[in-house]
Amino acid sequence: GMLEWFKNNFAAEEQKLADAKGVSVWDPLMDLAKEVPAGSRGVFFLPHFAGAGAPHVDNRSLGAFAGLNEGADKGVLLRALIEGLDYQFLEFIVNLEKALGEKLERVVAVGGTARNSFWMQNKADVSGKAVEVPGYEEATPLGTAMLAGIGAGIYADEADAFKRVYKAGSVYEPDKANHELYRQYFEVYRKLYPGLKDISHTIFDMFRS
């Protein structure tokens, strides 16, 4: 993913520090991001490394940092990257709610990134939704076991299996002050794709096609 790209290209110093302390490299990296205020000092990131997904669906759209300035150090770029991914997540949520005709109260995050508490809190702050991380790490095998249990008659249906098996872990509630800031910044983010679309297509056709 994009965080792996950042780590592999910009985190040699943090990797050495983490190895010396016997901790994950994400610990010192997230410490850098935490030091940066919400909004990444005016730096925005469009996370289109592999084109744009919903709602744009454009395989010729390219990723970009916008608003680079003299204050854009490693921590700023990392936080901007995380915020860009979370703005993209919010854009998906906005369109999903529009399609469903109702508001989501919370979202459930699973997978390796769900263990990143800073990212989960930022996702809650950007989206304005509570982000719930289940009390187990391997969601796919658990889901498979639940379906097998339904087939074996242990559970009546999916709802019964969920009620009897699911265990909530951490819940990240949005910080109201940060969310108000992110509501403004999100409107800037939404202008990045249309603003960069033509130049992205030109670059894509010139170098990638």
Coordinates of C-alpha atoms in Angstrom, one line a residue:
G1 CA 0.0 0.0 0.0
M2 CA 0.9 3.7 0.0
L3 CA 2.2 3.6 3.6
E4 CA 4.5 0.7 2.6
W5 CA 5.7 2.9 -0.3
F6 CA 6.5 5.7 2.1
K7 CA 8.2 3.4 4.6
N8 CA 10.4 1.8 1.9
N9 CA 11.5 5.1 0.4
F10 CA 11.7 7.6 3.2
A11 CA 12.0 5.7 6.5
A12 CA 15.6 4.3 6.6
E13 CA 16.4 6.3 9.7
E14 CA 13.2 5.2 11.5
Q15 CA 13.8 1.6 10.5
K16 CA 17.3 1.7 12.1
L17 CA 15.8 3.2 15.2
A18 CA 13.0 0.6 15.4
D19 CA 15.4 -2.3 14.9
A20 CA 17.7 -1.0 17.7
K21 CA 14.7 -0.8 20.1
G22 CA 13.1 -4.0 18.9
V23 CA 9.8 -2.2 18.0
S24 CA 7.8 -1.8 14.8
V25 CA 9.0 0.9 12.4
W26 CA 5.5 2.3 12.5
D27 CA 6.0 3.4 16.1
P28 CA 8.6 6.1 15.3
L29 CA 6.8 7.0 12.0
M30 CA 3.4 7.5 13.7
D31 CA 5.2 9.6 16.3
L32 CA 6.4 11.9 13.5
A33 CA 2.8 12.2 12.1
K34 CA 1.4 12.9 15.5
E35 CA 3.6 16.0 15.9
V36 CA 1.9 17.6 12.8
P37 CA -1.4 19.4 13.3
A38 CA -4.6 18.3 11.5
G39 CA -4.4 19.5 7.9
S40 CA -0.7 18.8 7.5
R41 CA 0.2 22.5 7.3
G42 CA -1.6 22.9 4.0
V43 CA -0.2 19.8 2.2
F44 CA -2.7 17.5 0.6
F45 CA -2.3 14.1 -1.0
L46 CA -4.3 12.5 -3.8
P47 CA -3.9 8.7 -3.2
H48 CA -4.2 7.6 -6.8
F49 CA -1.2 5.4 -7.2
A50 CA -3.2 2.8 -9.2
G51 CA -5.7 5.2 -10.7
A52 CA -8.9 6.4 -9.1
G53 CA -11.6 4.1 -7.7
A54 CA -15.2 5.0 -6.9
P55 CA -16.7 7.5 -7.3
H56 CA -14.4 8.6 -10.2
V57 CA -13.2 5.3 -11.7
D58 CA -10.3 6.6 -13.8
N59 CA -7.3 4.4 -14.4
R60 CA -5.3 7.3 -15.8
S61 CA -5.5 9.4 -12.7
L62 CA -2.2 9.8 -10.9
G63 CA -1.2 10.4 -7.3
A64 CA 0.0 13.8 -6.2
F65 CA 1.1 16.0 -3.3
A66 CA -0.4 19.5 -3.5
G67 CA 0.5 22.5 -1.4
L68 CA 4.2 21.6 -0.8
N69 CA 6.0 24.3 1.1
E70 CA 9.2 24.8 3.1
G71 CA 7.5 23.3 6.1
A72 CA 6.8 20.0 4.4
D73 CA 9.1 17.7 6.3
K74 CA 8.9 13.9 6.6
G75 CA 6.2 14.1 9.3
V76 CA 4.1 16.5 7.2
L77 CA 4.2 14.3 4.1
L78 CA 3.3 11.2 6.1
R79 CA 0.4 12.8 7.8
A80 CA -0.8 14.3 4.5
L81 CA -0.6 10.8 3.0
I82 CA -2.7 9.3 5.9
E83 CA -5.2 12.2 5.6
G84 CA -5.5 11.7 1.8
L85 CA -6.4 8.0 2.4
D86 CA -8.9 9.1 5.0
Y87 CA -10.4 11.8 2.7
Q88 CA -10.8 9.1 0.0
F89 CA -12.5 6.9 2.6
L90 CA -14.9 9.8 3.5
E91 CA -15.6 10.4 -0.2
F92 CA -16.7 6.7 -0.4
I93 CA -18.8 7.0 2.7
V94 CA -20.5 10.2 1.4
N95 CA -21.5 8.4 -1.8
L96 CA -22.5 5.2 0.0
E97 CA -24.8 7.2 2.3
K98 CA -26.3 9.0 -0.7
A99 CA -27.0 5.6 -2.4
L100 CA -28.5 4.1 0.7
G101 CA -30.5 7.1 1.7
E102 CA -29.4 6.9 5.3
K103 CA -26.4 7.9 7.5
L104 CA -23.9 5.4 8.9
E105 CA -23.4 5.6 12.6
R106 CA -20.0 3.8 12.7
V107 CA -17.7 1.8 10.6
V108 CA -15.8 -1.4 11.4
A109 CA -12.1 -1.6 10.5
V110 CA -10.3 -5.0 10.1
G111 CA -6.9 -6.0 8.8
G112 CA -3.4 -5.0 9.6
T113 CA -4.0 -1.2 9.4
A114 CA -6.7 -1.5 12.1
R115 CA -3.9 -2.1 14.7
N116 CA -2.6 1.4 13.9
S117 CA -4.3 3.5 16.6
F118 CA -3.2 6.9 15.2
W119 CA -4.6 6.0 11.7
M120 CA -7.9 4.7 13.2
Q121 CA -8.3 7.9 15.3
N122 CA -7.6 10.1 12.2
K123 CA -10.1 8.1 10.2
A124 CA -12.7 8.8 12.9
D125 CA -11.8 12.5 13.0
V126 CA -11.9 12.9 9.2
S127 CA -15.1 10.9 8.7
G128 CA -17.0 12.0 11.8
K129 CA -17.9 8.3 12.3
A130 CA -17.0 6.1 15.2
V131 CA -14.4 3.6 14.0
E132 CA -14.7 0.2 15.7
V133 CA -11.9 -2.4 15.7
P134 CA -13.0 -5.9 16.5
G135 CA -11.4 -7.7 19.4
Y136 CA -9.7 -10.2 17.1
E137 CA -7.2 -9.8 14.3
E138 CA -8.1 -12.5 11.8
A139 CA -11.5 -11.5 10.5
T140 CA -11.5 -13.7 7.4
P141 CA -11.0 -17.1 9.1
L142 CA -13.6 -16.1 11.7
G143 CA -16.1 -15.3 9.1
T144 CA -15.4 -18.6 7.4
A145 CA -15.9 -20.4 10.7
M146 CA -19.2 -18.6 11.3
L147 CA -20.5 -19.6 7.9
A148 CA -19.5 -23.2 8.5
G149 CA -21.3 -23.0 11.9
I150 CA -24.5 -21.8 10.1
G151 CA -24.2 -24.7 7.7
A152 CA -23.7 -27.2 10.6
G153 CA -26.8 -25.8 12.4
I154 CA -24.8 -24.3 15.2
Y155 CA -26.1 -20.8 14.4
A156 CA -29.6 -20.1 13.0
D157 CA -28.4 -17.5 10.5
E158 CA -25.8 -14.7 10.0
A159 CA -27.4 -12.4 12.5
D160 CA -27.4 -15.1 15.2
A161 CA -23.7 -16.0 14.4
F162 CA -22.7 -12.3 14.6
K163 CA -24.6 -11.8 17.9
R164 CA -23.0 -14.8 19.6
V165 CA -19.5 -14.6 18.2
Y166 CA -18.7 -10.9 17.5
K167 CA -16.6 -9.2 20.2
A168 CA -15.8 -5.5 20.0
G169 CA -12.3 -4.3 20.7
S170 CA -11.4 -0.6 20.5
V171 CA -13.8 2.2 19.5
Y172 CA -12.3 5.5 18.2
E173 CA -14.7 8.4 18.6
P174 CA -14.2 11.4 16.4
D175 CA -12.6 14.5 18.0
K176 CA -15.2 17.2 17.3
A177 CA -12.6 20.0 16.9
N178 CA -10.5 18.1 14.5
H179 CA -13.6 16.9 12.6
E180 CA -14.7 20.5 12.1
L181 CA -11.3 21.3 10.6
Y182 CA -11.4 18.3 8.4
R183 CA -14.9 19.2 7.1
Q184 CA -13.3 22.3 5.6
Y185 CA -10.1 20.5 4.3
F186 CA -12.3 17.8 2.7
E187 CA -13.8 20.4 0.4
V188 CA -10.2 21.2 -0.8
Y189 CA -9.4 17.6 -1.2
R190 CA -12.5 17.0 -3.4
K191 CA -11.2 19.6 -5.9
L192 CA -7.9 17.8 -6.4
Y193 CA -9.1 15.1 -8.7
P194 CA -11.0 17.4 -11.1
G195 CA -8.3 20.0 -10.9
L196 CA -5.5 17.5 -11.8
K197 CA -7.4 15.2 -14.1
D198 CA -6.3 16.7 -17.4
I199 CA -2.6 17.0 -16.5
S200 CA -2.7 13.5 -15.0
H201 CA -4.0 12.1 -18.3
T202 CA -1.4 13.9 -20.2
I203 CA 1.4 12.6 -18.0
F204 CA -0.1 9.1 -18.0
D205 CA -0.3 9.0 -21.8
M206 CA 3.2 10.4 -22.1
F207 CA 5.0 8.1 -19.7
R208 CA 2.7 5.1 -18.7
S209 CA 0.7 4.1 -21.8

